[in-house]
Structures are given as structure tokens and as C-alpha cells.
């Protein structure tokens, strides 16, 4: 039931502090400064042998996998690649006996993802799932995995499933990191930062009115660009996908630095750009990219870290997120983008929960 919310999508966006707590519940051990993931059905020895990881999913789940690739590589230093599930099954990916496949699917019924799983099994890979729907085909056919426990997601646009998928991949990266070289101090710090995320999301949700005003201002835009770097590049893709799906405004996501390699030709007053520019190692680079857009009269909406008000000198509108380590920032930066697309779609009179041409689970190829 939608309760006080006008749409399931909005309700599910607001559920994220709780769905993230559910994703982490009982899975963090302060004592050992690691994550405890019993569902993997792998011994510590088997886990230590994994020397390559292939992530696969479609749409939003693929974007979560892109974030996962950064997380696993930076925390666990295991070579990881992410594939769009429909492409993976037709690629002849060389695999070793210690390659692990992880398929990511909210519904657990997406046919392309299921086919990627079956292809990997055929090749003898160990296959795990990051799934929401426990009673699903993918949940049944994987050798084990991590349920995200996000609860039913009714809105066609995936919201809470994305943040929960990213959260459990953070847990997995932490656990893999800890059986390799990650120190207990770093592990503990990660646990504390993860546990602080739900309250930080609450503070972003409290800015909904501000985000709605920005959405109303740009609701008639011809198109929108979404820019981000590193872990926030997949968030840019996700922001653009949300915008397309529910508001029918054409949008595309890009690594910020790709602007000058072509995308900047599109910039004009009718085409706003959303920059995901939290305070991280590439913040200054993002600022110069914003300046390039402003110099060509493109409106800029920035998602930035609070305490850095000088971004207001370059961007037209700013949405602030609380401070957090850069590896966790996608869990926060995606939330304003979900709300932005929601309010743009509402302003345009779109059917938010049932966008045209889309179904909640895609069981045809
Ligand atoms: C986007 C969206 C789709 C799904 C994709 C995969 O909002 O909902 O892109 O993410 O169809 O679905 P699952 O996760 O059920 O495999």
C-alpha cells in the first residue's frame, strides 16, 4: 500500500533509510571488522582463491554493478569487470577456474540476466546472486548469494533496489578486502561509515521541497545531461535512466571529462546539465567541467557536499549531501537524482509508477 505517498516510487525512495538498514542487519561484525555473509555458501578458503569477478545485470542493476566494480577493486583489489547481461551471454569471455560470477537482479526474473547466469554455469563458473525476490528463478539457480531484503518494489523505476544492491556489494568488498590485505582499522571505519548512511539519506529526503522547486524550473527542458566521475559516473547513468523512464525527457549520462570530446556540442540554455560533484579527489576537475558548461550558457544543477558553498558561484542550483567517504557517495548522490526525476515526471503529468512501454520485470529477450 502507498500509505501517505502519492506514488509507490516516492514511497520507495523514502524507504531507503530503512531498506539499507535491512540490507546491513546482522551482516556487520565490529569485532572482526568485517561483513558476515553466510548466504555465499563458500568457505573462507574458496573465497580467498577467487582471482577474478564478473558482475552482470540489466538497466539499474547494471549501474549498481558498475559501482560494485569500483568497490571490489578498490577495497579487495580483485580484478573485476561488469557486463550488461544481454551482452555477456553472447561474448566468449575467457574464464579461469577461480572466476566468480555475480548476477544482480531485483526481480530475479529478468531473462537476459538469467541467460547470463546459465551461460556462466555452463562454463563451470561459481555463480552468486544479488537478488531481492527470494522466490525467483535467479535466486533458485544461483549457487548462493546475498539477498538485499529491500521488500517489494512496486514502482517500475528501480530506486531502493539500487541503493541496497550497492550496499551489499560494499559488504562483499569489505569482506573480500578483509581476507586479503584490508586492515581491521580500515574495516572498522568502513563499518561505521556504512552505519551512518541511513541517517544521511534522511537529511537528503528533508530537502525534497528544494529538489521539487528545481524540478519545476526544468520540467520543460528539451533534454538533460548527467555528469559524474569515478564511482559517480554510474550514478550519472542511473540519473539519466530515471529521467528518461518516467519523465520521457531524453537524457544521457557521461563521465564529466568526456564533455569536451563531443558532448559539449549539445550545451545550450534549453539543455540543463546535472553534475554529481561531491567533495572528493576529482572535485576541482568537476568544477572546471561545470565552468566549461556555464561558459556556453548551459544551466547547471550540482549535487555537492555540504560545507562547500563555493560551488554556488558556478552552479545555478545546488543540492547538498552530507559528507561521507568517496567510496560510499553513490549511496547518497543517487537519492537527489531519484527525487529530481520523480518531481519532473509529476510536473509533466506522467504516470510515474507505470511509465509507458515498460514492465517491472522483463521476461522477454
Ligand atoms: C530501471 C529499471 C530497469 C531494471 C532492469 C533489471 O528503473 O527498473 O532498468 O533495473 O530491467 O531488472 P531486475 O533488477 O529485476 O533484473
PDB file of C-alpha atoms in Angstrom, residues 16-229:
ATOM      1  CA  UNK A  16      15.717   3.814   1.615  1.00  0.00           C
ATOM      2  CA  UNK A  17      16.974   4.588   5.129  1.00  0.00           C
ATOM      3  CA  UNK A  18      15.077   1.511   6.305  1.00  0.00           C
ATOM      4  CA  UNK A  19      15.793  -0.745   3.312  1.00  0.00           C
ATOM      5  CA  UNK A  20      19.501  -0.019   3.736  1.00  0.00           C
ATOM      6  CA  UNK A  21      19.344  -0.911   7.424  1.00  0.00           C
ATOM      7  CA  UNK A  22      17.664  -4.158   6.397  1.00  0.00           C
ATOM      8  CA  UNK A  23      20.417  -4.867   3.868  1.00  0.00           C
ATOM      9  CA  UNK A  24      23.060  -4.492   6.590  1.00  0.00           C
ATOM     10  CA  UNK A  25      21.235  -6.025   9.546  1.00  0.00           C
ATOM     11  CA  UNK A  26      23.160  -8.892  11.162  1.00  0.00           C
ATOM     12  CA  UNK A  27      25.846  -8.685   8.499  1.00  0.00           C
ATOM     13  CA  UNK A  28      28.420  -6.451  10.177  1.00  0.00           C
ATOM     14  CA  UNK A  29      30.875  -7.687  12.758  1.00  0.00           C
ATOM     15  CA  UNK A  30      32.641  -4.904  14.645  1.00  0.00           C
ATOM     16  CA  UNK A  31      34.690  -7.463  16.496  1.00  0.00           C
ATOM     17  CA  UNK A  32      36.240  -8.809  13.336  1.00  0.00           C
ATOM     18  CA  UNK A  33      35.868  -5.528  11.440  1.00  0.00           C
ATOM     19  CA  UNK A  34      34.277  -7.313   8.527  1.00  0.00           C
ATOM     20  CA  UNK A  35      30.997  -8.331   6.923  1.00  0.00           C
ATOM     21  CA  UNK A  36      29.448 -11.718   7.604  1.00  0.00           C
ATOM     22  CA  UNK A  37      27.698 -13.120   4.542  1.00  0.00           C
ATOM     23  CA  UNK A  38      26.510 -16.627   5.270  1.00  0.00           C
ATOM     24  CA  UNK A  39      24.454 -16.960   2.089  1.00  0.00           C
ATOM     25  CA  UNK A  40      27.510 -17.073  -0.149  1.00  0.00           C
ATOM     26  CA  UNK A  41      27.873 -20.812   0.570  1.00  0.00           C
ATOM     27  CA  UNK A  42      31.621 -20.567   0.100  1.00  0.00           C
ATOM     28  CA  UNK A  43      34.353 -21.500   2.536  1.00  0.00           C
ATOM     29  CA  UNK A  44      36.945 -18.865   3.502  1.00  0.00           C
ATOM     30  CA  UNK A  45      39.443 -20.900   1.504  1.00  0.00           C
ATOM     31  CA  UNK A  46      37.289 -20.816  -1.635  1.00  0.00           C
ATOM     32  CA  UNK A  47      36.694 -17.106  -1.181  1.00  0.00           C
ATOM     33  CA  UNK A  48      40.418 -16.420  -0.868  1.00  0.00           C
ATOM     34  CA  UNK A  49      41.023 -18.240  -4.132  1.00  0.00           C
ATOM     35  CA  UNK A  50      38.725 -16.001  -6.164  1.00  0.00           C
ATOM     36  CA  UNK A  51      41.015 -14.104  -8.519  1.00  0.00           C
ATOM     37  CA  UNK A  52      38.512 -12.543 -10.891  1.00  0.00           C
ATOM     38  CA  UNK A  53      34.912 -11.382 -10.586  1.00  0.00           C
ATOM     39  CA  UNK A  54      32.388 -10.842 -13.359  1.00  0.00           C
ATOM     40  CA  UNK A  55      29.291  -8.838 -12.480  1.00  0.00           C
ATOM     41  CA  UNK A  56      26.244  -8.921 -14.752  1.00  0.00           C
ATOM     42  CA  UNK A  57      22.849  -7.240 -14.746  1.00  0.00           C
ATOM     43  CA  UNK A  58      20.498  -5.064 -16.803  1.00  0.00           C
ATOM     44  CA  UNK A  59      19.439  -1.427 -16.503  1.00  0.00           C
ATOM     45  CA  UNK A  60      19.658  -0.141 -12.964  1.00  0.00           C
ATOM     46  CA  UNK A  61      21.169  -3.411 -11.725  1.00  0.00           C
ATOM     47  CA  UNK A  62      23.950  -2.961 -14.294  1.00  0.00           C
ATOM     48  CA  UNK A  63      24.603   0.547 -12.972  1.00  0.00           C
ATOM     49  CA  UNK A  64      24.813  -0.866  -9.444  1.00  0.00           C
ATOM     50  CA  UNK A  65      27.297  -3.408 -10.812  1.00  0.00           C
ATOM     51  CA  UNK A  66      29.426  -0.579 -12.219  1.00  0.00           C
ATOM     52  CA  UNK A  67      29.627   0.892  -8.724  1.00  0.00           C
ATOM     53  CA  UNK A  68      30.394  -2.613  -7.435  1.00  0.00           C
ATOM     54  CA  UNK A  69      33.348  -2.895  -9.799  1.00  0.00           C
ATOM     55  CA  UNK A  70      34.929   0.198  -8.233  1.00  0.00           C
ATOM     56  CA  UNK A  71      34.195  -1.038  -4.730  1.00  0.00           C
ATOM     57  CA  UNK A  72      35.587  -4.537  -5.191  1.00  0.00           C
ATOM     58  CA  UNK A  73      38.682  -3.335  -6.990  1.00  0.00           C
ATOM     59  CA  UNK A  74      39.468  -0.557  -4.542  1.00  0.00           C
ATOM     60  CA  UNK A  75      38.716  -2.425  -1.313  1.00  0.00           C
ATOM     61  CA  UNK A  76      39.580  -6.019  -2.224  1.00  0.00           C
ATOM     62  CA  UNK A  77      41.986  -5.460  -5.160  1.00  0.00           C
ATOM     63  CA  UNK A  78      40.401  -8.341  -7.106  1.00  0.00           C
ATOM     64  CA  UNK A  79      40.206  -7.743 -10.881  1.00  0.00           C
ATOM     65  CA  UNK A  80      36.522  -7.185 -11.632  1.00  0.00           C
ATOM     66  CA  UNK A  81      34.514  -6.456 -14.702  1.00  0.00           C
ATOM     67  CA  UNK A  82      30.892  -5.677 -15.197  1.00  0.00           C
ATOM     68  CA  UNK A  83      28.848  -6.723 -18.184  1.00  0.00           C
ATOM     69  CA  UNK A  84      25.385  -5.906 -19.436  1.00  0.00           C
ATOM     70  CA  UNK A  85      23.776  -9.323 -19.013  1.00  0.00           C
ATOM     71  CA  UNK A  86      22.385  -9.477 -22.557  1.00  0.00           C
ATOM     72  CA  UNK A  87      25.862  -8.848 -23.953  1.00  0.00           C
ATOM     73  CA  UNK A  88      27.653 -11.233 -21.651  1.00  0.00           C
ATOM     74  CA  UNK A  89      25.786 -14.263 -22.891  1.00  0.00           C
ATOM     75  CA  UNK A  90      26.935 -13.680 -26.453  1.00  0.00           C
ATOM     76  CA  UNK A  91      30.528 -12.890 -25.577  1.00  0.00           C
ATOM     77  CA  UNK A  92      33.000 -15.647 -25.325  1.00  0.00           C
ATOM     78  CA  UNK A  93      34.536 -14.435 -22.077  1.00  0.00           C
ATOM     79  CA  UNK A  94      37.681 -16.322 -21.133  1.00  0.00           C
ATOM     80  CA  UNK A  95      37.368 -17.586 -17.587  1.00  0.00           C
ATOM     81  CA  UNK A  96      39.637 -19.312 -15.128  1.00  0.00           C
ATOM     82  CA  UNK A  97      38.696 -21.838 -12.502  1.00  0.00           C
ATOM     83  CA  UNK A  98      38.751 -19.141  -9.845  1.00  0.00           C
ATOM     84  CA  UNK A  99      36.452 -16.730 -11.671  1.00  0.00           C
ATOM     85  CA  UNK A 100      33.322 -15.846  -9.747  1.00  0.00           C
ATOM     86  CA  UNK A 101      30.183 -14.569 -11.407  1.00  0.00           C
ATOM     87  CA  UNK A 102      27.733 -12.339  -9.566  1.00  0.00           C
ATOM     88  CA  UNK A 103      24.391 -11.627 -11.200  1.00  0.00           C
ATOM     89  CA  UNK A 104      22.416  -8.662  -9.946  1.00  0.00           C
ATOM     90  CA  UNK A 105      18.630  -8.579 -10.285  1.00  0.00           C
ATOM     91  CA  UNK A 106      15.855  -7.042  -8.225  1.00  0.00           C
ATOM     92  CA  UNK A 107      13.114  -9.258  -9.624  1.00  0.00           C
ATOM     93  CA  UNK A 108      15.249 -12.361 -10.095  1.00  0.00           C
ATOM     94  CA  UNK A 109      13.280 -12.995 -13.280  1.00  0.00           C
ATOM     95  CA  UNK A 110      14.994 -10.859 -15.922  1.00  0.00           C
ATOM     96  CA  UNK A 111      15.520 -13.241 -18.812  1.00  0.00           C
ATOM     97  CA  UNK A 112      18.785 -11.705 -20.036  1.00  0.00           C
ATOM     98  CA  UNK A 113      20.292 -11.908 -16.567  1.00  0.00           C
ATOM     99  CA  UNK A 114      19.082 -15.462 -16.154  1.00  0.00           C
ATOM    100  CA  UNK A 115      20.629 -16.368 -19.504  1.00  0.00           C
ATOM    101  CA  UNK A 116      23.960 -14.821 -18.433  1.00  0.00           C
ATOM    102  CA  UNK A 117      23.807 -16.911 -15.283  1.00  0.00           C
ATOM    103  CA  UNK A 118      23.096 -20.100 -17.201  1.00  0.00           C
ATOM    104  CA  UNK A 119      25.905 -19.361 -19.649  1.00  0.00           C
ATOM    105  CA  UNK A 120      28.352 -18.851 -16.783  1.00  0.00           C
ATOM    106  CA  UNK A 121      27.242 -22.083 -15.128  1.00  0.00           C
ATOM    107  CA  UNK A 122      27.702 -23.904 -18.408  1.00  0.00           C
ATOM    108  CA  UNK A 123      31.289 -22.681 -18.377  1.00  0.00           C
ATOM    109  CA  UNK A 124      31.785 -24.036 -14.899  1.00  0.00           C
ATOM    110  CA  UNK A 125      31.871 -20.738 -13.041  1.00  0.00           C
ATOM    111  CA  UNK A 126      30.735 -20.383  -9.491  1.00  0.00           C
ATOM    112  CA  UNK A 127      27.644 -18.136  -9.695  1.00  0.00           C
ATOM    113  CA  UNK A 128      26.212 -15.994  -6.935  1.00  0.00           C
ATOM    114  CA  UNK A 129      23.177 -13.718  -6.960  1.00  0.00           C
ATOM    115  CA  UNK A 130      22.418 -10.289  -5.555  1.00  0.00           C
ATOM    116  CA  UNK A 131      18.666 -10.591  -5.631  1.00  0.00           C
ATOM    117  CA  UNK A 132      15.657  -9.006  -3.944  1.00  0.00           C
ATOM    118  CA  UNK A 133      12.932 -11.503  -4.746  1.00  0.00           C
ATOM    119  CA  UNK A 134      13.742 -14.623  -2.746  1.00  0.00           C
ATOM    120  CA  UNK A 135      11.171 -16.749  -4.573  1.00  0.00           C
ATOM    121  CA  UNK A 136      12.631 -16.139  -8.020  1.00  0.00           C
ATOM    122  CA  UNK A 137      14.260 -18.200 -10.737  1.00  0.00           C
ATOM    123  CA  UNK A 138      17.643 -16.486 -10.384  1.00  0.00           C
ATOM    124  CA  UNK A 139      17.587 -16.979  -6.606  1.00  0.00           C
ATOM    125  CA  UNK A 140      16.934 -20.673  -7.205  1.00  0.00           C
ATOM    126  CA  UNK A 141      19.531 -21.232  -9.887  1.00  0.00           C
ATOM    127  CA  UNK A 142      22.495 -19.459  -8.282  1.00  0.00           C
ATOM    128  CA  UNK A 143      24.888 -21.348  -6.035  1.00  0.00           C
ATOM    129  CA  UNK A 144      24.352 -18.821  -3.253  1.00  0.00           C
ATOM    130  CA  UNK A 145      24.393 -15.083  -2.830  1.00  0.00           C
ATOM    131  CA  UNK A 146      23.282 -12.066  -0.874  1.00  0.00           C
ATOM    132  CA  UNK A 147      19.617 -11.139  -0.654  1.00  0.00           C
ATOM    133  CA  UNK A 148      19.117  -7.408  -0.494  1.00  0.00           C
ATOM    134  CA  UNK A 149      15.968  -7.605   1.686  1.00  0.00           C
ATOM    135  CA  UNK A 150      14.593  -4.371   0.236  1.00  0.00           C
ATOM    136  CA  UNK A 151      10.979  -5.507   0.416  1.00  0.00           C
ATOM    137  CA  UNK A 152       8.631  -5.365  -2.589  1.00  0.00           C
ATOM    138  CA  UNK A 153       9.464  -2.704  -5.160  1.00  0.00           C
ATOM    139  CA  UNK A 154       6.260  -1.817  -6.965  1.00  0.00           C
ATOM    140  CA  UNK A 155       7.159   1.345  -8.893  1.00  0.00           C
ATOM    141  CA  UNK A 156       8.513   0.387 -12.303  1.00  0.00           C
ATOM    142  CA  UNK A 157      11.514   2.665 -11.807  1.00  0.00           C
ATOM    143  CA  UNK A 158      14.051   0.919  -9.600  1.00  0.00           C
ATOM    144  CA  UNK A 159      15.030   3.068  -6.607  1.00  0.00           C
ATOM    145  CA  UNK A 160      15.561   1.324  -3.276  1.00  0.00           C
ATOM    146  CA  UNK A 161      16.823  -1.787  -5.038  1.00  0.00           C
ATOM    147  CA  UNK A 162      19.732   0.230  -6.471  1.00  0.00           C
ATOM    148  CA  UNK A 163      20.937   1.539  -3.114  1.00  0.00           C
ATOM    149  CA  UNK A 164      20.545  -1.873  -1.495  1.00  0.00           C
ATOM    150  CA  UNK A 165      22.448  -3.595  -4.311  1.00  0.00           C
ATOM    151  CA  UNK A 166      25.270  -1.089  -3.861  1.00  0.00           C
ATOM    152  CA  UNK A 167      25.179  -1.569  -0.079  1.00  0.00           C
ATOM    153  CA  UNK A 168      25.517  -5.353  -0.234  1.00  0.00           C
ATOM    154  CA  UNK A 169      28.333  -5.050  -2.759  1.00  0.00           C
ATOM    155  CA  UNK A 170      30.048  -2.762  -0.251  1.00  0.00           C
ATOM    156  CA  UNK A 171      29.652  -5.515   2.349  1.00  0.00           C
ATOM    157  CA  UNK A 172      31.071  -8.055  -0.084  1.00  0.00           C
ATOM    158  CA  UNK A 173      34.030  -5.782  -0.895  1.00  0.00           C
ATOM    159  CA  UNK A 174      34.685  -5.248   2.784  1.00  0.00           C
ATOM    160  CA  UNK A 175      34.634  -8.990   3.453  1.00  0.00           C
ATOM    161  CA  UNK A 176      36.880  -9.764   0.469  1.00  0.00           C
ATOM    162  CA  UNK A 177      39.189  -6.914   1.449  1.00  0.00           C
ATOM    163  CA  UNK A 178      39.484  -8.251   4.986  1.00  0.00           C
ATOM    164  CA  UNK A 179      40.519 -11.748   3.858  1.00  0.00           C
ATOM    165  CA  UNK A 180      43.248 -10.144   1.785  1.00  0.00           C
ATOM    166  CA  UNK A 181      45.008  -7.018   2.946  1.00  0.00           C
ATOM    167  CA  UNK A 182      42.457  -4.526   4.358  1.00  0.00           C
ATOM    168  CA  UNK A 183      43.400  -3.627   7.938  1.00  0.00           C
ATOM    169  CA  UNK A 184      40.976  -4.014  10.811  1.00  0.00           C
ATOM    170  CA  UNK A 185      41.182  -0.252  11.415  1.00  0.00           C
ATOM    171  CA  UNK A 186      40.096   0.456   7.848  1.00  0.00           C
ATOM    172  CA  UNK A 187      37.445  -2.258   8.080  1.00  0.00           C
ATOM    173  CA  UNK A 188      36.010  -0.780  11.246  1.00  0.00           C
ATOM    174  CA  UNK A 189      35.977   2.696   9.787  1.00  0.00           C
ATOM    175  CA  UNK A 190      34.031   1.373   6.790  1.00  0.00           C
ATOM    176  CA  UNK A 191      31.501  -0.268   9.104  1.00  0.00           C
ATOM    177  CA  UNK A 192      30.968   2.985  10.992  1.00  0.00           C
ATOM    178  CA  UNK A 193      30.588   4.992   7.813  1.00  0.00           C
ATOM    179  CA  UNK A 194      28.134   2.456   6.388  1.00  0.00           C
ATOM    180  CA  UNK A 195      26.023   2.544   9.519  1.00  0.00           C
ATOM    181  CA  UNK A 196      25.855   6.331   9.277  1.00  0.00           C
ATOM    182  CA  UNK A 197      24.439   6.272   5.729  1.00  0.00           C
ATOM    183  CA  UNK A 198      20.710   5.788   6.546  1.00  0.00           C
ATOM    184  CA  UNK A 199      20.556   8.964   8.672  1.00  0.00           C
ATOM    185  CA  UNK A 200      22.384  10.883   5.974  1.00  0.00           C
ATOM    186  CA  UNK A 201      19.740   9.784   3.467  1.00  0.00           C
ATOM    187  CA  UNK A 202      17.077  11.090   5.833  1.00  0.00           C
ATOM    188  CA  UNK A 203      18.710  14.503   5.717  1.00  0.00           C
ATOM    189  CA  UNK A 204      18.680  14.427   1.901  1.00  0.00           C
ATOM    190  CA  UNK A 205      14.992  13.452   1.880  1.00  0.00           C
ATOM    191  CA  UNK A 206      14.300  16.503   4.045  1.00  0.00           C
ATOM    192  CA  UNK A 207      15.330  18.643   1.087  1.00  0.00           C
ATOM    193  CA  UNK A 208      12.556  17.269  -1.104  1.00  0.00           C
ATOM    194  CA  UNK A 209      10.831  20.665  -1.404  1.00  0.00           C
ATOM    195  CA  UNK A 210      14.007  22.300  -2.630  1.00  0.00           C
ATOM    196  CA  UNK A 211      14.513  19.498  -5.179  1.00  0.00           C
ATOM    197  CA  UNK A 212      10.882  19.839  -6.284  1.00  0.00           C
ATOM    198  CA  UNK A 213      11.437  23.548  -6.968  1.00  0.00           C
ATOM    199  CA  UNK A 214      14.443  22.744  -9.127  1.00  0.00           C
ATOM    200  CA  UNK A 215      12.411  20.055 -10.923  1.00  0.00           C
ATOM    201  CA  UNK A 216       9.612  22.526 -11.658  1.00  0.00           C
ATOM    202  CA  UNK A 217      12.119  25.006 -13.042  1.00  0.00           C
ATOM    203  CA  UNK A 218      13.484  22.487 -15.548  1.00  0.00           C
ATOM    204  CA  UNK A 219      10.373  20.399 -16.242  1.00  0.00           C
ATOM    205  CA  UNK A 220      10.150  21.660 -19.824  1.00  0.00           C
ATOM    206  CA  UNK A 221      13.778  21.061 -20.683  1.00  0.00           C
ATOM    207  CA  UNK A 222      14.474  19.642 -24.131  1.00  0.00           C
ATOM    208  CA  UNK A 223      16.886  17.142 -22.702  1.00  0.00           C
ATOM    209  CA  UNK A 224      19.282  16.709 -19.817  1.00  0.00           C
ATOM    210  CA  UNK A 225      22.896  15.713 -19.381  1.00  0.00           C
ATOM    211  CA  UNK A 226      24.168  13.917 -16.296  1.00  0.00           C
ATOM    212  CA  UNK A 227      27.860  14.087 -15.483  1.00  0.00           C
ATOM    213  CA  UNK A 228      29.913  12.322 -12.871  1.00  0.00           C
ATOM    214  CA  UNK A 229      33.363  10.915 -12.334  1.00  0.00           C
TER     215      UNK A 229
END
